[in-house]
Tab-separated table of C-alpha atoms and ligand atoms in Angstrom:
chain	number	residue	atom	x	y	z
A	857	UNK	CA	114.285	97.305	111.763
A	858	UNK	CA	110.345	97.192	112.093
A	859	UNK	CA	108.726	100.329	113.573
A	860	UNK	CA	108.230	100.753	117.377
A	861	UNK	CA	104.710	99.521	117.832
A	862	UNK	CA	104.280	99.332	121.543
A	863	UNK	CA	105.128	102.611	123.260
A	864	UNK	CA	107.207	101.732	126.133
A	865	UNK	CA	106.136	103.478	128.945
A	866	UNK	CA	103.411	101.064	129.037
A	867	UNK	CA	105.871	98.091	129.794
A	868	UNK	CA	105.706	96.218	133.238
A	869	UNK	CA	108.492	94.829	134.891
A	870	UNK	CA	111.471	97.747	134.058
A	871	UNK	CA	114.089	97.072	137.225
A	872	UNK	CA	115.426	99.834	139.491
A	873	UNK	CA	117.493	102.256	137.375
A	874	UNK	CA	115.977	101.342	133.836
A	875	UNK	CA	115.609	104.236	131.609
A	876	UNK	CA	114.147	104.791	128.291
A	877	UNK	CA	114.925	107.766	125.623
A	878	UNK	CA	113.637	108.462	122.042
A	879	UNK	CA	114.675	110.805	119.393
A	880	UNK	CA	113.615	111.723	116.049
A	881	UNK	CA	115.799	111.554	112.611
A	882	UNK	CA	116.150	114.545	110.992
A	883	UNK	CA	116.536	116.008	107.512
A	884	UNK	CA	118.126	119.051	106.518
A	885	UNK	CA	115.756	121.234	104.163
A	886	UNK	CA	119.015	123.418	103.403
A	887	UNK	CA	122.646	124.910	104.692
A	888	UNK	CA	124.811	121.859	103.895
A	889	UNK	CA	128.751	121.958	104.927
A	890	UNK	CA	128.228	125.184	106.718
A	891	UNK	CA	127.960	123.860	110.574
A	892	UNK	CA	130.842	123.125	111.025
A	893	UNK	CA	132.295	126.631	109.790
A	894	UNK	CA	129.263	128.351	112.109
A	895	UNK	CA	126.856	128.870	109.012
A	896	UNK	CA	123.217	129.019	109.283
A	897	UNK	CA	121.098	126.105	108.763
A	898	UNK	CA	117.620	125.100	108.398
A	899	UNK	CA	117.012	121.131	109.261
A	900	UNK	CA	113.641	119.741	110.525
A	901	UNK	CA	113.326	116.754	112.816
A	902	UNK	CA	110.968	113.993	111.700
A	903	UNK	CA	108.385	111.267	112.158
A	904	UNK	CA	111.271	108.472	112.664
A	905	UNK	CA	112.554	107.575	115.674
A	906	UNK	CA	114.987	105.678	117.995
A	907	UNK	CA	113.951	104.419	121.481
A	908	UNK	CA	116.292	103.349	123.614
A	909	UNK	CA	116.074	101.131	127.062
A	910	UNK	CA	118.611	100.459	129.221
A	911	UNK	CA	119.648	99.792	132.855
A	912	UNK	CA	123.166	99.954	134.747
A	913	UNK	CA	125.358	97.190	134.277
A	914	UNK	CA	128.936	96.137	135.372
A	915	UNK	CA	130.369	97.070	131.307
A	916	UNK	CA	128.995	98.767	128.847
A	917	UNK	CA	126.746	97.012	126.144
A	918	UNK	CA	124.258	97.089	123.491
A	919	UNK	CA	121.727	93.863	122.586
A	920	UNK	CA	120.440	94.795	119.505
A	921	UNK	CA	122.479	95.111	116.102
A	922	UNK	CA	123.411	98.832	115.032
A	923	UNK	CA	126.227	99.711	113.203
A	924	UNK	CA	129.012	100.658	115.539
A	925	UNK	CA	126.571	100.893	117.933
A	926	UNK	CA	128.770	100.127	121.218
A	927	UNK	CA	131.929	102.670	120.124
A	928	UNK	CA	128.696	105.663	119.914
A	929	UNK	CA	126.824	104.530	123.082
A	930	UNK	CA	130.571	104.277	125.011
A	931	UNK	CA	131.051	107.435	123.875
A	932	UNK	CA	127.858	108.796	124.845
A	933	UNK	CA	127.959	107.721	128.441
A	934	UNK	CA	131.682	109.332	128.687
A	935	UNK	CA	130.354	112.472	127.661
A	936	UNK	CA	127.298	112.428	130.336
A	937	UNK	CA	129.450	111.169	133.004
A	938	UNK	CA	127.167	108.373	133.373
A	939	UNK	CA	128.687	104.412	134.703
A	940	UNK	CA	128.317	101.823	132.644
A	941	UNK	CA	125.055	100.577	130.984
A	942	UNK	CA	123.525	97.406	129.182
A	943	UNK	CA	120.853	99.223	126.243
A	944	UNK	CA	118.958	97.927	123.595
A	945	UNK	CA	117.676	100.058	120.759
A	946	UNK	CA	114.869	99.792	118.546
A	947	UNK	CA	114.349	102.208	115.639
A	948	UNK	CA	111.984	102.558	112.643
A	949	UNK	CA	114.664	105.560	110.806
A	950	UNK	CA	116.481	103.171	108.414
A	951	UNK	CA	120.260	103.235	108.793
A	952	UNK	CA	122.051	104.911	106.065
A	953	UNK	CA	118.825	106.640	104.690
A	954	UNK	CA	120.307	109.825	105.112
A	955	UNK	CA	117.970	110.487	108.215
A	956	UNK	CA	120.643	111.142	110.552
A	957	UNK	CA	119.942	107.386	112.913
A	958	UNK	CA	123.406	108.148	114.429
A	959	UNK	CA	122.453	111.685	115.705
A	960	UNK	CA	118.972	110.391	117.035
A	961	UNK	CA	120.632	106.991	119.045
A	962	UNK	CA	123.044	109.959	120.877
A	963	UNK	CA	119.913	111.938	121.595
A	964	UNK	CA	117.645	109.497	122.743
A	965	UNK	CA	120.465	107.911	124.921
A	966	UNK	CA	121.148	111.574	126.636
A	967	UNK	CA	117.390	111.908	126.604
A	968	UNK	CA	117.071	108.544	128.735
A	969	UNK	CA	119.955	109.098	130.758
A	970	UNK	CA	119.317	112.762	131.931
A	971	UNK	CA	116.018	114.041	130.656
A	972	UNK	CA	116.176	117.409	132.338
A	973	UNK	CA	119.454	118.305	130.350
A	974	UNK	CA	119.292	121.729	128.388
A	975	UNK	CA	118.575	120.461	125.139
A	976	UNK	CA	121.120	122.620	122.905
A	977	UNK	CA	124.217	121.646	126.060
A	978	UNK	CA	122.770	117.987	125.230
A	979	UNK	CA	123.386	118.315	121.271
A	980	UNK	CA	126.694	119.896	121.856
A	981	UNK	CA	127.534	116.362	124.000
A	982	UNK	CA	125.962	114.393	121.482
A	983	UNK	CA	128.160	115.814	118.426
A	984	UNK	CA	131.042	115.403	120.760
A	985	UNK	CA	131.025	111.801	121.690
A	986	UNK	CA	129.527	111.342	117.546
A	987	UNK	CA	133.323	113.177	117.007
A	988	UNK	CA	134.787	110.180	119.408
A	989	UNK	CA	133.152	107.692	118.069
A	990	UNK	CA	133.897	108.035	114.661
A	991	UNK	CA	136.666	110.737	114.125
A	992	UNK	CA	134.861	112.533	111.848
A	993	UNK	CA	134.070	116.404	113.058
A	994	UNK	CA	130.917	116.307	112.664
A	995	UNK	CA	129.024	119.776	113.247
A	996	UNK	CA	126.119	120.001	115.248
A	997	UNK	CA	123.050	120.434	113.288
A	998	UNK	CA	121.735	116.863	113.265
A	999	UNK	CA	121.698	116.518	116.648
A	1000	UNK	CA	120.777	119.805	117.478
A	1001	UNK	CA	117.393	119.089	115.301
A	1002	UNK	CA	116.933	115.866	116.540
A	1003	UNK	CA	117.055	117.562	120.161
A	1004	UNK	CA	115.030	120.552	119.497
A	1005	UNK	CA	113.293	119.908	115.800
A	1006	UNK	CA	109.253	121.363	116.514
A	1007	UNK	CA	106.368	119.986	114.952
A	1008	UNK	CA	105.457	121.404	112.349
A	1009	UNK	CA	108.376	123.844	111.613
A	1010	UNK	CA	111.579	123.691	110.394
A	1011	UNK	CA	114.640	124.658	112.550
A	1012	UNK	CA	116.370	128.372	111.507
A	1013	UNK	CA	120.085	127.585	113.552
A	1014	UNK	CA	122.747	129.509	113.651
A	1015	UNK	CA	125.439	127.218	114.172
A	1016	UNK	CA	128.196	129.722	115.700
A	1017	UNK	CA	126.120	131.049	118.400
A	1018	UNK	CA	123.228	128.103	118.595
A	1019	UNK	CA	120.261	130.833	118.390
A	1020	UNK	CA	117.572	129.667	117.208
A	1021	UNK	CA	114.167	129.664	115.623
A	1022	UNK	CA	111.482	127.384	114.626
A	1023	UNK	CA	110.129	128.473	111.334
A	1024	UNK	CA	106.518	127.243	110.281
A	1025	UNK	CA	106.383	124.254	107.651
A	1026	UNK	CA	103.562	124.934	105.133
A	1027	UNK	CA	101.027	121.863	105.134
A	1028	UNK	CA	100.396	121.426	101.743
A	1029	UNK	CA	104.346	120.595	100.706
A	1030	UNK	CA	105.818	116.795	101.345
A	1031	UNK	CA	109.269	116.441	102.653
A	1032	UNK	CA	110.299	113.048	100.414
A	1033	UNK	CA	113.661	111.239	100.846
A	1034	UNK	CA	115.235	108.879	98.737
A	1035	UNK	CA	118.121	106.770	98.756
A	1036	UNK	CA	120.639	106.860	96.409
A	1037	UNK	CA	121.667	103.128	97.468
A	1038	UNK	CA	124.708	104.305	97.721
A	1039	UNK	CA	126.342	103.949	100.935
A	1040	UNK	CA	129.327	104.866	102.962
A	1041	UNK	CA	130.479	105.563	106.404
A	1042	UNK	CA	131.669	108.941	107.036
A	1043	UNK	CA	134.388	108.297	108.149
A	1044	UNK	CA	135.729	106.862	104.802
A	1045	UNK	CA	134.958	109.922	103.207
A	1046	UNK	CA	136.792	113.125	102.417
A	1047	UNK	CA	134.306	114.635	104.993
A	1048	UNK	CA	137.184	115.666	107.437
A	1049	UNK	CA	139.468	116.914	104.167
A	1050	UNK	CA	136.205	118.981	102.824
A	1051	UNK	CA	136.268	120.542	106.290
A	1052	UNK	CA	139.980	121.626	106.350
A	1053	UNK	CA	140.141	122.780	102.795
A	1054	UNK	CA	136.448	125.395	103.785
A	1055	UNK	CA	138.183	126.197	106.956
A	1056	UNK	CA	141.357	127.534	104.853
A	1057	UNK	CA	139.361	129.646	102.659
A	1058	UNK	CA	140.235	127.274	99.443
A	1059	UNK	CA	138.057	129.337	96.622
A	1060	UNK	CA	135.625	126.857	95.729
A	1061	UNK	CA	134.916	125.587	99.271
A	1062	UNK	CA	134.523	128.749	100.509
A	1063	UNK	CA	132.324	129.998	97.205
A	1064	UNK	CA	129.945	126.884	98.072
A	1065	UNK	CA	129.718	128.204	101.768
A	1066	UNK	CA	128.907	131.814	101.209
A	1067	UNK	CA	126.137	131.234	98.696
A	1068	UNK	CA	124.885	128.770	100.704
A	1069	UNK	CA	124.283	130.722	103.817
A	1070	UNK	CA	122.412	133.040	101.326
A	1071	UNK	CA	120.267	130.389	99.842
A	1072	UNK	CA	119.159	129.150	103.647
A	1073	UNK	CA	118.240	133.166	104.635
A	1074	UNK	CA	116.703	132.910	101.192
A	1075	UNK	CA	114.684	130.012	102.000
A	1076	UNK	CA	113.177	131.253	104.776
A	1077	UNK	CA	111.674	134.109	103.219
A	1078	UNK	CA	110.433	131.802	100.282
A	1079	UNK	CA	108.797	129.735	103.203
A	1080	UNK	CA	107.317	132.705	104.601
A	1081	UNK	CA	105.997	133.685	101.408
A	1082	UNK	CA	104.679	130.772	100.525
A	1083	UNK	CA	106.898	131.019	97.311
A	1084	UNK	CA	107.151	127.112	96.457
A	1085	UNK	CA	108.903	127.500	93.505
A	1086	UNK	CA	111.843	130.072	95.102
A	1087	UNK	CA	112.172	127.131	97.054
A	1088	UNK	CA	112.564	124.546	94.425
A	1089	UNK	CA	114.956	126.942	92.648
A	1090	UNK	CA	117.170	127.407	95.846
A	1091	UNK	CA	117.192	123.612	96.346
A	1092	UNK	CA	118.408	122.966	92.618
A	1093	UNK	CA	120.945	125.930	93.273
A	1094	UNK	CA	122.308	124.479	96.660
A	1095	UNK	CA	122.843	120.548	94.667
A	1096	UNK	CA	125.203	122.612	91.675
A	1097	UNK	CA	126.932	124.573	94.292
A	1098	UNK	CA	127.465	121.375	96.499
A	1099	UNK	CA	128.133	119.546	93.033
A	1100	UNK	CA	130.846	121.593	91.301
A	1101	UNK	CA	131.902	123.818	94.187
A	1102	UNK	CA	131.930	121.421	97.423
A	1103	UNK	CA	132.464	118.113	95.295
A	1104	UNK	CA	130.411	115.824	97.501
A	1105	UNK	CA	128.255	114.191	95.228
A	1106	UNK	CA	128.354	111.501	93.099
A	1107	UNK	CA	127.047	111.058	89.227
A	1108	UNK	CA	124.952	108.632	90.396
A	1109	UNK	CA	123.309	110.678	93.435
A	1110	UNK	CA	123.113	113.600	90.082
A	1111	UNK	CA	121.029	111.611	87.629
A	1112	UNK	CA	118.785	110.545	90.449
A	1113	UNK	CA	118.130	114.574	91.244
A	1114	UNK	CA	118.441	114.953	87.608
A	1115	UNK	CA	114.867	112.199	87.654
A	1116	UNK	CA	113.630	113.878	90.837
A	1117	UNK	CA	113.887	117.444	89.277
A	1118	UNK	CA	111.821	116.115	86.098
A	1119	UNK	CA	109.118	114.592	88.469
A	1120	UNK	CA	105.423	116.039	88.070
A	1121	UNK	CA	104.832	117.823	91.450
A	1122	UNK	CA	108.328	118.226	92.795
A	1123	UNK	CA	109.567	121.641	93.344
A	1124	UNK	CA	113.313	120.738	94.200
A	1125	UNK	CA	115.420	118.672	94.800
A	1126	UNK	CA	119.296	117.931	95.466
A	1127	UNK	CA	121.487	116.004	97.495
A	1128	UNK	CA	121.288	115.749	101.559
A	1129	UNK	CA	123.379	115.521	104.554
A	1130	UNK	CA	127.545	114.907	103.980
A	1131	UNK	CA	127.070	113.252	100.105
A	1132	UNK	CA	129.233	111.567	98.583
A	1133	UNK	CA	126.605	108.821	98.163
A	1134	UNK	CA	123.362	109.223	100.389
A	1135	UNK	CA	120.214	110.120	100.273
A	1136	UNK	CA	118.449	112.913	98.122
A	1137	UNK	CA	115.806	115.470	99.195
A	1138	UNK	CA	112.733	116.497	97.038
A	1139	UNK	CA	109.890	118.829	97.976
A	1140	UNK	CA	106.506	118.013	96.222
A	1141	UNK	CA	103.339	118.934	96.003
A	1142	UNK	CA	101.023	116.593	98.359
A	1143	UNK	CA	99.502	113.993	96.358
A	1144	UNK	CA	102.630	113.805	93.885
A	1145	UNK	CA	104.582	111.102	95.734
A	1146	UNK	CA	103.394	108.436	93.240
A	1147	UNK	CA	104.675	110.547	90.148
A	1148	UNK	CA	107.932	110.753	92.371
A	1149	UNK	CA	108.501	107.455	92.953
A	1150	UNK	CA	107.714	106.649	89.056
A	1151	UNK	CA	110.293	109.370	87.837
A	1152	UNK	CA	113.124	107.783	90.206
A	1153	UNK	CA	112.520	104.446	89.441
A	1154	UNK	CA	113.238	103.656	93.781
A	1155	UNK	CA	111.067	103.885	97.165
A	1156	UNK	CA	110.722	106.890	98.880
A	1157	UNK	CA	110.217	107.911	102.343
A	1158	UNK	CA	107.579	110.646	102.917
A	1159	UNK	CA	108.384	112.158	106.263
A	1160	UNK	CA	106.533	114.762	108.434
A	1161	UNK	CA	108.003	117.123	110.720
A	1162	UNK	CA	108.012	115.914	114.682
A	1163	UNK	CA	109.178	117.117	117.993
A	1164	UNK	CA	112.650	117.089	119.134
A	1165	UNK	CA	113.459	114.671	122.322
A	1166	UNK	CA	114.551	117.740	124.186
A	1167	UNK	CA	111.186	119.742	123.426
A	1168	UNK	CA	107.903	119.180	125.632
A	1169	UNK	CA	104.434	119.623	124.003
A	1170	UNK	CA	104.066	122.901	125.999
A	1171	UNK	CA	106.983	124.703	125.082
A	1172	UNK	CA	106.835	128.067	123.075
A	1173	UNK	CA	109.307	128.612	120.648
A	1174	UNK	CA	113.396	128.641	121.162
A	1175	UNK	CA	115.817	131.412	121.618
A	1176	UNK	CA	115.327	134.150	119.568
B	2079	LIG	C1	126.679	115.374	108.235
B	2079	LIG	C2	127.181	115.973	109.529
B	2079	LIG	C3	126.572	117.359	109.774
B	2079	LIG	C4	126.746	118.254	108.536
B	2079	LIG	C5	126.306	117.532	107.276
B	2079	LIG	C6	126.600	118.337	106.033
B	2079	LIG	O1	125.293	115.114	108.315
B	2079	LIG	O2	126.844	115.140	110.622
B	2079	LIG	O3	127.152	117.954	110.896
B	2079	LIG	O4	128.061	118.729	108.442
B	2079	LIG	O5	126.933	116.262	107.143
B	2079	LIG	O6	125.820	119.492	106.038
């Protein structure tokens, strides 16, 4: 879908009752298949969004074409109590690019719909009715970062007691994204069956968890450090461990990090979000995006960090 051009606010002619809510994708720099088991995690929400308009109506509906679009927006309203609503949803985060466009049409529909929400009690609604929607139990990091993400930062969450901590992004390093062109929804995926096996403490499941909650606490001190090339180590660490521990990637998503990891200027780089298929994650150095997108012979999206829909320019940092 082309990018929102015209912000909305400035439209004439919005009826009685008309809302409109916008929320940022988000990436995850690292903690993968640990929110759900209360890990830690460090995502970041970005410079994509979804806005969202919409006005009471007799049913519930959507005018513009997303991917199960009415099931998530039906859900969305049950969990907000809300009647019925006609919306229509414009968004420049491409579907299935890994940048989470599910997580930020929830948030920018609670955003719309009750704007002076707490934004963690909103994220917690918005993986619930994503968990309706689709079956899958999700955790709550995407949508917790796409409520509460900070500009310029990255988001340090504990996902078992939701404390958390915006940690400063350094400048000079690009957050680059690129899809595997390999897609699938999650919920034909083992995504549910990777979740049951980590929550029974199967060895290699729960091997992949533990060193991944290290590698985020890691990360964080290599970002406070300024140590680039911890951080590229960590990220080649976390795609083996989700490779041969977790199993959620693909040989195809592995020669692409394989190319990305081989790239002049890239510090890191390994697979993002649930896997099995995707998107991939690299870190460069700014001015290497060209070399990038030479080495992986595909496009790839260069994001920035942004503001979550739940955070206003003013506010200080979140819970300690
Ligand atoms: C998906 C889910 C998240 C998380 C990641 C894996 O993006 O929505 O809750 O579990 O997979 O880290």
């Amino acid at each position: 879908m082309p990018a929102p051009k015209t912000p909305l606010r400035i439209c004439v002619g919005f009826s009685e009752g008309t809302w409109l809510g916008r929320a940022p994708g988000r990436v995850n720099l690292i903690g993968e298949h640990v929110d759900y088991l209360g890990g830690v995690v460090l995502p970041a929400a970005v410079n994509r969004h979804t806005e969202v308009t919409g006005h009471p109506a007799a049913e519930w509906s959507i005018s513009s074409r997303v991917k199960g679009g009415l099931a998530y927006i039906r859900a969305m309203g049950e969990e907000l109590g809300v009647e019925p609503q006609s919306v229509s949803v414009r968004s420049n985060i491409p579907s299935g690019s890994g940048l989470s466009s599910s997580a930020a049409l929830l948030v920018a529909i609670a955003a719309g719909l009750k704007p002076d929400m707490d934004g963690a009690e909103a994220a917690l609604a918005c993986q619930r009715a994503e968990q309706r929607a689709t079956g899958v139990q999700v955790g709550v990091m995407d949508q917790f970062a796409s409520a509460l993400g900070r500009k310029g930062h990255a988001l340090l969450l504990d996902c078992g007691t939701l404390k958390y901590r915006a940690v400063p992004f350094p400048g000079e390093l690009l957050i680059a994204i690129i899809d595997s062109g390999e897609h699938r929804s999650l919920a034909h995926t083992p995504y549910n069956e990777r979740r049951r096996e980590a929550e029974a403490g199967q060895p290699n499941r729960r091997r992949h968890v533990v060193s991944e909650i290290a590698r985020v606490h890691g990360f964080v001190d290599a970002l406070d450090n300024r140590d680039f090339d911890r951080l590229g180590r960590l990220l080649k660490e976390s795609h083996v461990s989700l490779r041969d521990d977790f199993e959620v990637s693909t040989p195809h998503v592995d020669a692409l990090v394989d190319k990305a990891w081989a790239a002049p200027g890239c510090y890191g780089a390994r697979i993002m979000g649930a896997g099995f298929g995707g998107s991939i994650l690299a870190l460069i150095r700014r001015g290497a995006e060209k070399a990038l997108a030479a080495a992986v012979e595909r496009p790839i999206i260069v994001c920035s960090t942004a503001d979550g829909a739940f955070v206003s320019p003013r506010a200080g940092g979140g819970a300690a």
